[in-house]
Amino acid sequence: MPIKILDKETIDQIAAGEVVERPASVVKELVENALDAGASQISVEIRGGGISLIKVTDNGSGIPSNEVELAFERHATSKIKSPQDLQNIGSLGFRGEALPSIAAVAQVEMVTCADGEKSGTFISLEDGVTALKRSQARPRGTTVTVRNLFRRVPARLKFLKSVPTENSHVANVVSQYALAFPEVAFSLLIDGKENLRTSGKGKLLDAIIDVYGVEMASKMLPVGVPDVAWSGGQSTPDIRVSGMVGSPELGRAGRGYLSFFVNRRWVSSRLLSYAVEEAYSGLLMTGKHPVAVLDISLPPGEVDVNIHPAKSEVKFRNESAVFRAVQRAVRQALVAQMPVPGIEEVAAPYRAPARGGQSGTPTAGAIRSAPPEDVTPPLLMTSLPVLRVVGQVMSRYIVAEGPDGLYLVDQHAAHERVRFDSLRRQREQRQPDVQGLLEPSTFEVTPRQDEILKSCYGELADFGFSLEPFGDRTYLVRTVPAMVAGDDWPAMLRELLDALSGEARSKWEEKIIASIACHGAVRSGQALTDDEMRGLVRQLEQAANPHTCPHGRPTVIRLSAAQLEREFGRS
Ligand code: ADP
Ligand code: MG
């Protein structure tokens, strides 16, 4: 084909693709516009995962009638004027791309009324072109309604996840901005039901209570230390780190609880995540991640926000200074609440035993140092022979004797396998092993988790979790799977909901099984009695798939009699 300049429609679609990836991106842009307009109340409503409807209403400054059409032109903005302004961005938007991008991939209507105007303006657009404009009354502020998102972009539509997943992304966006702007009252309605409402009282702690619940909020510690020190002795701009972080006991399974705002813009940043994780080093259990809600405020010239159309990433001029400021501020907050003596001693009990078989877990001793070919790979027969338990080593492995040599069983991996198989069986026979709670227990979830939970009741019930709605993002739990009854099942369930939000629905059941199987399983580092060891080995012998744990790691290693003979120079 000869080279040609693309037509406007194609150009618009390409440009829109960079800004509007999914329904949650539309919500993000519209909420940012409302915040830039100085709104103190922002309500968001979505239907059908945001595909059928997204509606954002604010009480901000509105758009004057004669500028309404311009707002939908590409690169039209009231927020900057010149290249110099790019160095000094104080607003969330500045690229003038959001409204035209949204209008390029959906049907859009706006009703807006600016300060000092007698009447407001209604405008509707089809395929990015004004279809109707007239005056319409409304109080000061703006409402944008977006319908049939991506209807004309089937490629994009195909990439969207399930409705619950898209809902949970939207809930996350609104939650993040609710945390960043505690002085703004947010509400989120999903398919007619309230998902989130914040008071807008202005205190971060209030916003954290609204988003994460009282229980989590009660374990948050304040952060707030101005940092002016800077290596190399240059005169330095202030980097102010403020917000709250979770005490170490609040460790979470994923990084979904790290919220970063740079000059109150919600960003994702590996640098900042890493700085926070560094501050917690030695304080969290292996595999756990901290909870943090932090705002990093610094002179606008110190940070470039113009590196991505979605404005969700930023570049710091002096990365190491930012890293150090964040790490130090968080560490100080943690140290301040630690009881005397020093942090290192206190840290020790938190260094909980690592889960068995995790890669990187040092496996000391003779077996590891022997050349690999001297260890027989896991036997590839379907069942295990009957084993005689000899004892336990390193509180981690069970030593047993079999008909042809020595067997080492990874206790955690083995127990996980046994539980996994048993759950599978319960599922196939539709007979979950259920434990009723002595008293029904309340269970509180975040807006994001709520969306997932609402759509996986059925799956959870299949395994024995009976949950019923009990007010605001709170559920009453009457029964739980017997396997986790004696355990911290609320923590397990929360981790599970977080994990499900990133999974296709078809994987949910498998995830639920794996999560229940892992959670209450015997840990590595747990001393076992002879009876417990014998019991576990008996169960493993009967497992359908005894040689690997559900993640595919070996449960058993065998040293054959012949190998031993050879090693001892007897053969
Ligand atoms: P940007 O936010 O980058 O300027 P947008 O396309 O998001 O670009 O919006 C274009 C312009 O429309 C904004 O600069 C602003 O003047 C106006 N605008 C958009 N949404 C609102 C709103 N909710 N309230 C007031 N003005 C708005
Ligand atoms: Mg904008």
XYZ file of C-alpha atoms and ligand atoms in Angstrom:
599
model
C 0.000 0.000 0.000
C 1.196 3.560 -0.618
C 1.793 5.793 2.383
C -1.264 7.852 3.278
C -2.281 10.032 6.162
C -5.027 8.304 8.108
C -8.543 9.695 8.127
C -9.756 11.537 11.215
C -11.926 8.697 12.447
C -9.036 6.223 12.460
C -6.734 8.744 14.107
C -9.330 9.371 16.790
C -9.773 5.663 17.455
C -6.039 5.128 17.794
C -5.685 8.080 20.117
C -8.720 7.000 22.137
C -7.227 3.554 22.597
C -4.378 5.019 24.584
C -6.617 6.806 27.031
C -9.630 4.511 27.279
C -8.526 0.986 27.893
C -11.559 -0.210 29.834
C -14.606 1.188 31.632
C -12.509 2.037 34.677
C -10.358 4.362 32.531
C -13.449 6.375 31.599
C -14.402 6.636 35.253
C -10.877 7.722 36.130
C -10.841 10.501 33.536
C -14.294 11.792 34.463
C -13.514 11.745 38.173
C -10.255 13.592 37.517
C -12.159 16.235 35.571
C -14.621 16.608 38.438
C -11.760 16.998 40.915
C -10.039 19.556 38.675
C -13.338 21.453 38.622
C -13.121 21.730 42.407
C -16.102 19.488 43.154
C -16.859 18.610 46.765
C -19.335 15.901 45.785
C -18.779 13.339 43.061
C -21.166 10.524 42.373
C -20.429 7.709 39.997
C -22.962 5.264 38.650
C -22.300 2.318 36.372
C -24.355 -0.462 34.842
C -23.351 -3.628 33.075
C -19.700 -3.407 34.068
C -19.601 0.164 32.731
C -20.334 -0.969 29.199
C -24.022 -0.025 29.186
C -23.694 3.040 31.380
C -21.203 5.249 33.169
C -22.506 8.418 34.754
C -20.404 10.865 36.730
C -22.016 13.858 38.425
C -20.147 16.645 40.175
C -20.896 19.982 41.768
C -17.762 21.624 40.392
C -17.287 24.779 38.358
C -19.035 23.537 35.206
C -18.310 24.528 31.597
C -19.596 27.804 30.112
C -22.130 27.196 27.354
C -19.933 28.629 24.598
C -17.071 26.257 25.483
C -19.021 23.041 25.739
C -18.375 21.853 22.176
C -14.737 22.848 22.409
C -14.304 20.605 25.440
C -14.850 17.632 23.125
C -12.202 18.719 20.636
C -8.896 16.904 20.789
C -6.127 18.861 22.606
C -8.638 21.372 23.946
C -8.022 22.175 27.589
C -8.511 24.974 30.072
C -5.663 23.728 32.232
C -2.463 24.669 30.409
C -1.528 27.203 27.751
C 2.131 26.810 26.839
C 5.010 24.339 26.848
C 6.303 26.045 30.009
C 3.095 25.083 31.777
C 3.974 21.433 31.224
C 6.765 21.921 33.719
C 4.381 23.099 36.340
C 1.231 21.033 36.239
C -1.068 21.543 39.167
C -4.164 19.850 37.779
C -4.892 16.190 37.167
C -5.798 16.708 33.505
C -3.813 18.773 31.031
C -3.716 16.864 27.740
C -7.212 17.746 26.568
C -7.736 14.195 25.408
C -10.191 12.528 27.742
C -13.531 13.869 26.527
C -12.778 13.468 22.790
C -11.348 10.001 23.404
C -14.414 8.877 25.304
C -16.700 10.396 22.658
C -14.796 8.493 19.973
C -15.645 5.112 21.490
C -19.068 5.660 23.085
C -22.253 7.708 23.033
C -21.811 10.703 25.308
C -24.153 13.228 26.855
C -23.216 16.110 29.106
C -25.275 18.510 31.125
C -23.257 21.299 32.658
C -23.771 24.672 34.265
C -20.933 27.070 34.968
C -20.623 29.611 37.732
C -22.724 32.683 37.054
C -24.729 31.201 34.182
C -28.492 31.440 34.255
C -29.109 28.200 32.457
C -27.053 25.115 31.867
C -26.194 23.328 28.633
C -27.031 19.901 27.292
C -24.942 18.324 24.579
C -25.034 14.863 23.036
C -22.445 13.354 20.721
C -22.543 10.372 18.372
C -19.245 9.054 17.013
C -17.503 12.081 18.438
C -19.730 14.544 16.544
C -22.244 16.855 18.201
C -25.751 15.515 17.626
C -27.682 17.977 19.730
C -26.952 21.036 21.827
C -29.500 23.065 23.747
C -29.906 24.795 27.055
C -31.077 22.785 30.000
C -31.428 23.794 33.611
C -29.249 22.288 36.269
C -27.463 23.523 39.357
C -23.766 24.386 39.123
C -21.725 21.377 38.118
C -21.456 18.756 35.424
C -22.971 15.377 34.624
C -21.398 13.204 31.956
C -23.239 10.107 30.755
C -21.423 7.503 28.677
C -23.386 4.715 26.997
C -22.498 1.677 24.927
C -18.793 1.881 25.449
C -16.719 0.185 22.731
C -19.826 -0.835 20.803
C -18.037 0.178 17.649
C -14.648 -1.158 18.784
C -15.210 -4.914 18.908
C -11.485 -5.575 19.303
C -11.492 -3.706 22.602
C -14.742 -5.234 23.740
C -13.238 -8.667 23.312
C -10.422 -7.889 25.705
C -12.676 -6.872 28.561
C -12.973 -9.253 31.472
C -16.178 -10.374 33.139
C -18.650 -7.803 34.472
C -17.613 -8.431 38.093
C -13.970 -7.853 37.182
C -14.729 -4.610 35.349
C -16.915 -3.546 38.272
C -14.079 -4.219 40.652
C -11.704 -2.078 38.583
C -14.187 0.779 38.700
C -14.637 0.308 42.441
C -10.879 0.469 42.769
C -10.568 3.732 40.838
C -13.244 5.407 42.936
C -11.721 3.987 46.126
C -8.289 5.323 45.218
C -9.557 8.813 44.525
C -11.667 8.693 47.685
C -8.446 7.990 49.573
C -6.561 10.739 47.737
C -9.292 13.327 48.348
C -10.801 12.769 51.788
C -12.430 16.211 51.617
C -14.578 15.140 48.676
C -17.726 13.084 49.258
C -17.736 10.209 46.773
C -20.461 7.723 46.058
C -20.481 4.744 43.742
C -23.592 2.957 42.565
C -23.143 -0.317 40.689
C -26.233 -1.709 38.972
C -28.384 0.330 41.288
C -26.703 -0.791 44.491
C -24.462 1.379 46.592
C -20.909 0.107 46.577
C -19.096 2.957 48.292
C -19.941 6.200 50.017
C -17.421 8.456 51.684
C -18.254 11.245 54.061
C -15.949 13.873 52.583
C -15.157 14.960 56.129
C -11.595 15.675 55.152
C -9.569 13.318 57.351
C -7.596 10.564 55.674
C -8.497 8.175 58.473
C -12.206 8.727 57.748
C -11.641 7.916 54.095
C -9.702 4.793 55.053
C -12.589 3.715 57.288
C -15.036 4.311 54.426
C -12.970 2.342 51.942
C -11.264 -0.377 53.971
C -13.417 -0.592 57.081
C -12.869 0.150 60.746
C -10.924 -2.964 61.494
C -8.182 -2.231 59.009
C -8.240 1.470 59.788
C -7.594 0.744 63.442
C -4.275 -0.818 62.499
C -3.007 2.075 60.387
C -0.138 4.289 61.531
C 0.352 7.919 60.528
C 3.253 8.885 58.295
C 4.359 12.463 57.890
C 7.903 13.618 57.968
C 9.198 16.474 55.839
C 12.356 15.405 54.148
C 14.800 18.045 53.114
C 18.005 16.039 53.326
C 19.503 15.099 50.023
C 22.819 13.518 49.238
C 25.509 15.524 47.500
C 24.695 18.593 49.522
C 22.690 20.327 46.830
C 20.007 22.688 47.917
C 16.950 20.552 47.801
C 13.307 20.888 47.122
C 11.013 19.551 49.784
C 9.726 16.061 49.385
C 6.862 15.599 51.750
C 5.582 12.128 52.430
C 2.291 11.913 54.270
C -0.470 9.410 54.765
C -0.885 6.173 56.659
C 0.641 2.740 56.545
C -0.540 -0.541 58.023
C 1.175 -2.011 61.046
C 3.110 -5.143 60.078
C 0.359 -7.483 61.310
C -1.816 -6.077 58.513
C 0.302 -7.787 55.855
C -1.615 -8.623 52.679
C -1.067 -11.320 50.103
C -0.761 -8.956 47.137
C 0.369 -5.458 46.310
C -3.209 -4.264 45.800
C -3.160 -2.320 49.043
C -0.392 0.064 48.092
C -1.912 3.391 47.092
C 0.383 6.128 45.897
C -0.486 9.680 45.068
C 2.004 12.146 43.682
C 0.755 15.645 44.335
C -2.548 13.832 44.846
C -2.509 12.174 41.460
C -3.088 8.436 41.742
C -0.095 6.722 40.175
C 1.361 3.287 39.960
C 5.053 3.217 40.643
C 7.430 0.359 41.169
C 9.903 2.728 42.700
C 7.434 3.750 45.400
C 6.250 0.177 46.004
C 9.809 -0.903 46.414
C 10.584 1.956 48.799
C 7.672 0.982 51.025
C 8.500 -2.714 50.928
C 12.069 -1.849 51.867
C 10.831 0.034 54.898
C 9.013 -3.090 56.075
C 11.941 -5.403 55.512
C 12.191 -7.897 58.330
C 8.791 -6.929 59.691
C 6.384 -8.778 57.461
C 5.824 -12.476 57.106
C 7.298 -13.974 53.975
C 5.038 -13.472 51.002
C 3.099 -10.640 52.647
C 2.915 -7.090 51.396
C 2.207 -3.921 53.306
C -0.823 -1.658 53.286
C -0.040 1.967 52.516
C -1.885 5.111 51.518
C 0.754 7.728 50.800
C 0.879 11.090 49.160
C 4.245 12.307 47.960
C 4.149 16.009 47.490
C 6.976 17.765 45.739
C 7.416 20.821 43.538
C 5.727 20.152 40.177
C 9.032 20.744 38.403
C 10.499 17.728 40.194
C 8.123 15.288 38.575
C 7.136 14.652 34.972
C 3.534 13.531 34.672
C 3.523 13.744 30.910
C 4.968 10.345 30.113
C 1.821 8.375 29.386
C -1.579 9.294 27.892
C -3.347 7.715 30.852
C -1.183 9.800 33.226
C -0.941 6.859 35.578
C 2.822 6.823 35.689
C 5.224 9.583 36.579
C 8.937 10.144 36.344
C 10.802 11.724 39.233
C 13.718 14.003 38.473
C 15.646 12.624 41.422
C 14.475 9.072 41.922
C 16.867 8.161 44.683
C 15.848 11.146 46.773
C 12.197 10.205 46.453
C 12.980 6.592 47.212
C 14.875 7.521 50.339
C 12.293 10.011 51.530
C 9.516 7.442 51.248
C 11.481 4.610 52.744
C 12.630 6.734 55.667
C 9.216 8.225 56.374
C 7.570 4.817 56.427
C 10.319 3.232 58.483
C 10.049 6.050 61.004
C 6.327 5.551 61.304
C 6.867 1.856 61.931
C 9.681 2.331 64.422
C 7.718 4.969 66.306
C 4.978 2.500 67.173
C 7.303 -0.381 67.972
C 7.667 -1.143 71.621
C 11.127 -0.814 73.134
C 13.625 -2.525 72.693
C 14.957 -1.850 69.238
C 13.303 -2.762 66.028
C 15.647 -5.615 65.125
C 14.705 -7.615 68.210
C 11.059 -6.952 67.759
C 11.330 -7.960 64.164
C 12.395 -11.488 64.953
C 9.031 -12.991 65.934
C 7.495 -11.611 62.781
C 9.963 -13.518 60.691
C 7.573 -16.353 60.544
C 8.441 -19.726 59.095
C 8.527 -19.715 55.352
C 5.938 -21.767 53.587
C 7.205 -25.137 52.571
C 8.706 -25.700 49.213
C 8.652 -22.081 48.139
C 11.359 -21.408 45.652
C 14.320 -19.754 47.234
C 13.728 -21.354 50.597
C 17.134 -22.626 51.613
C 17.180 -26.354 51.942
C 20.272 -27.053 53.950
C 21.861 -30.393 54.613
C 23.319 -33.369 52.869
C 20.677 -33.855 50.284
C 20.982 -30.398 48.854
C 24.778 -30.537 48.638
C 24.795 -33.900 46.925
C 24.954 -33.721 43.153
C 21.422 -33.683 41.766
C 21.738 -36.958 39.878
C 22.181 -38.714 43.218
C 18.624 -37.907 44.188
C 16.052 -40.003 42.462
C 13.422 -37.784 40.934
C 9.913 -38.182 42.315
C 8.586 -41.579 41.402
C 6.219 -41.465 38.524
C 3.910 -44.165 39.669
C 0.434 -43.261 40.688
C 0.435 -44.254 44.320
C 2.972 -44.273 47.096
C 4.088 -47.468 48.819
C 3.273 -47.895 52.478
C 5.821 -45.908 54.447
C 7.136 -46.220 57.985
C 7.591 -42.828 59.579
C 11.002 -42.445 61.199
C 10.867 -38.831 62.313
C 10.912 -35.180 61.376
C 13.866 -33.034 60.348
C 14.135 -29.244 60.368
C 10.464 -29.092 61.415
C 9.825 -29.284 57.738
C 10.362 -32.752 56.319
C 9.103 -36.118 57.434
C 11.652 -38.903 57.131
C 10.172 -42.282 56.266
C 11.312 -45.707 55.202
C 9.757 -47.493 52.236
C 10.299 -50.848 50.540
C 13.085 -49.405 48.421
C 14.907 -46.780 50.417
C 14.506 -43.545 52.238
C 11.678 -41.086 51.652
C 11.591 -37.421 52.535
C 8.160 -35.829 52.598
C 7.671 -32.064 52.476
C 5.015 -31.755 55.157
C 3.361 -28.573 53.884
C 3.308 -29.627 50.259
C 1.987 -33.052 51.232
C -0.772 -31.679 53.387
C -1.756 -29.219 50.690
C -2.078 -32.096 48.240
C -4.181 -34.167 50.623
C -6.522 -31.267 51.320
C -6.718 -30.332 47.653
C -7.771 -33.835 46.661
C -10.297 -33.997 49.447
C -11.879 -30.686 48.384
C -12.071 -31.886 44.811
C -13.859 -34.992 45.996
C -16.286 -32.980 48.121
C -17.021 -30.839 45.096
C -17.596 -33.791 42.792
C -19.927 -35.418 45.293
C -21.553 -32.054 46.045
C -21.011 -32.650 49.725
C -18.956 -29.851 51.177
C -17.559 -30.518 54.615
C -19.121 -27.599 56.442
C -18.538 -26.227 59.898
C -21.221 -24.050 61.511
C -19.863 -21.142 63.523
C -20.935 -21.005 67.182
C -22.062 -17.463 66.547
C -22.519 -15.954 63.120
C -19.578 -13.733 62.400
C -19.594 -10.425 60.523
C -17.244 -10.077 57.610
C -16.385 -6.697 56.119
C -14.930 -6.210 52.639
C -13.552 -3.379 50.507
C -15.590 -2.006 47.580
C -13.408 -3.915 45.191
C -13.783 -7.187 47.060
C -17.499 -6.571 47.403
C -18.002 -6.681 43.659
C -16.255 -10.018 43.405
C -17.954 -11.432 46.471
C -21.423 -10.594 45.165
C -20.776 -12.653 42.094
C -19.106 -15.647 43.689
C -21.593 -16.437 46.473
C -22.530 -19.605 44.674
C -18.991 -20.856 44.220
C -18.150 -20.078 47.846
C -21.298 -21.805 49.068
C -20.267 -24.906 47.129
C -17.343 -25.177 49.513
C -19.189 -24.325 52.688
C -19.008 -20.552 53.038
C -22.503 -19.299 53.721
C -22.576 -15.517 53.522
C -25.549 -13.224 53.617
C -25.594 -9.464 53.062
C -25.654 -7.606 56.366
C -25.583 -3.927 55.538
C -22.791 -1.842 54.130
C -20.247 -4.142 52.517
C -20.703 -6.381 55.527
C -21.772 -9.994 55.463
C -22.971 -12.426 58.037
C -21.089 -15.699 57.921
C -22.829 -18.717 59.402
C -20.777 -21.593 58.097
C -17.266 -22.024 56.731
C -15.439 -24.966 55.133
C -14.539 -27.354 57.937
C -10.905 -27.293 56.804
C -10.427 -23.644 57.691
C -12.805 -23.437 60.649
C -10.061 -23.358 63.258
C -8.004 -20.984 61.228
C -7.969 -17.312 60.323
C -10.596 -17.834 57.620
C -11.484 -14.128 57.258
C -7.899 -13.418 56.187
C -8.026 -16.371 53.817
C -11.304 -15.215 52.322
C -10.019 -11.669 51.775
C -6.890 -12.914 50.067
C -9.028 -15.144 47.944
C -11.345 -12.314 46.858
C -8.329 -10.207 45.914
C -6.947 -13.086 43.904
C -10.255 -13.769 42.143
C -10.576 -10.221 40.851
C -7.708 -10.827 38.475
C -8.888 -14.239 37.292
C -11.227 -15.349 34.582
C -14.421 -16.740 36.015
C -13.646 -20.177 34.691
C -10.647 -20.331 37.036
C -12.506 -19.331 40.176
C -13.357 -22.791 41.408
C -9.782 -23.995 41.059
C -8.546 -20.888 42.889
C -11.001 -21.391 45.723
C -9.917 -24.998 46.136
C -6.224 -24.095 46.077
C -6.728 -21.325 48.555
C -8.663 -23.406 51.086
C -6.205 -26.271 50.617
C -3.201 -24.081 51.285
C -4.571 -21.950 54.053
C -5.055 -24.318 56.953
C -2.383 -26.773 55.859
C 0.421 -27.794 58.183
C 3.167 -25.215 57.885
C 6.817 -25.711 57.279
C 8.501 -25.127 60.589
C 5.688 -26.716 62.546
C 6.743 -29.513 64.864
C 4.564 -32.593 64.385
C 3.866 -35.478 66.729
C 4.468 -39.038 65.576
C 0.737 -39.557 65.241
C 0.326 -36.438 63.147
C 3.162 -37.507 60.876
C 1.764 -41.002 60.491
C -1.686 -39.612 59.786
C -0.371 -37.280 57.124
C 1.728 -39.946 55.426
C -1.240 -42.392 55.435
C -3.403 -39.761 53.758
C -0.724 -38.989 51.223
C -0.387 -42.681 50.367
C -4.034 -42.639 49.433
C -3.963 -39.446 47.414
C -4.689 -39.809 43.730
C -1.737 -37.640 42.859
C 0.690 -38.011 45.746
C 3.883 -36.852 44.088
C 3.252 -33.175 43.660
C 1.515 -30.410 45.537
C -1.271 -28.518 43.718
C 1.344 -26.015 42.481
C 3.368 -28.787 40.910
C 6.230 -28.914 43.376
C 7.317 -32.342 44.617
C 5.863 -33.630 47.865
C 8.218 -36.601 48.152
C 11.858 -37.283 47.361
C 13.254 -40.784 47.423
C 16.813 -41.938 48.045
C 16.940 -45.509 46.850
C 18.664 -48.274 48.767
C 21.097 -48.616 45.874
C 22.012 -44.964 46.073
C 22.680 -45.212 49.759
C 24.855 -48.282 49.209
C 26.790 -46.410 46.577
C 27.247 -43.326 48.733
C 28.578 -45.423 51.587
C 30.931 -47.277 49.284
C 29.252 -50.598 49.924
C 28.415 -51.538 46.358
P -8.205 17.908 30.294
O -8.813 17.453 31.559
O -6.900 17.268 30.035
O -8.160 19.390 30.175
P -10.553 16.773 29.086
O -10.818 16.287 27.715
O -10.697 15.810 30.182
O -9.114 17.408 29.080
O -11.515 17.990 29.354
C -11.488 19.118 28.488
C -11.900 20.370 29.220
O -13.269 20.303 29.558
C -11.186 20.593 30.539
O -9.966 21.268 30.365
C -12.199 21.404 31.313
O -12.081 22.759 31.029
C -13.520 20.934 30.788
N -14.162 19.947 31.667
C -14.218 18.618 31.481
N -14.900 18.008 32.466
C -15.294 18.985 33.321
C -16.032 18.994 34.541
N -16.521 17.874 35.104
N -16.241 20.201 35.139
C -15.768 21.335 34.588
N -15.060 21.371 33.449
C -14.818 20.216 32.808
Mg -9.432 15.528 31.891
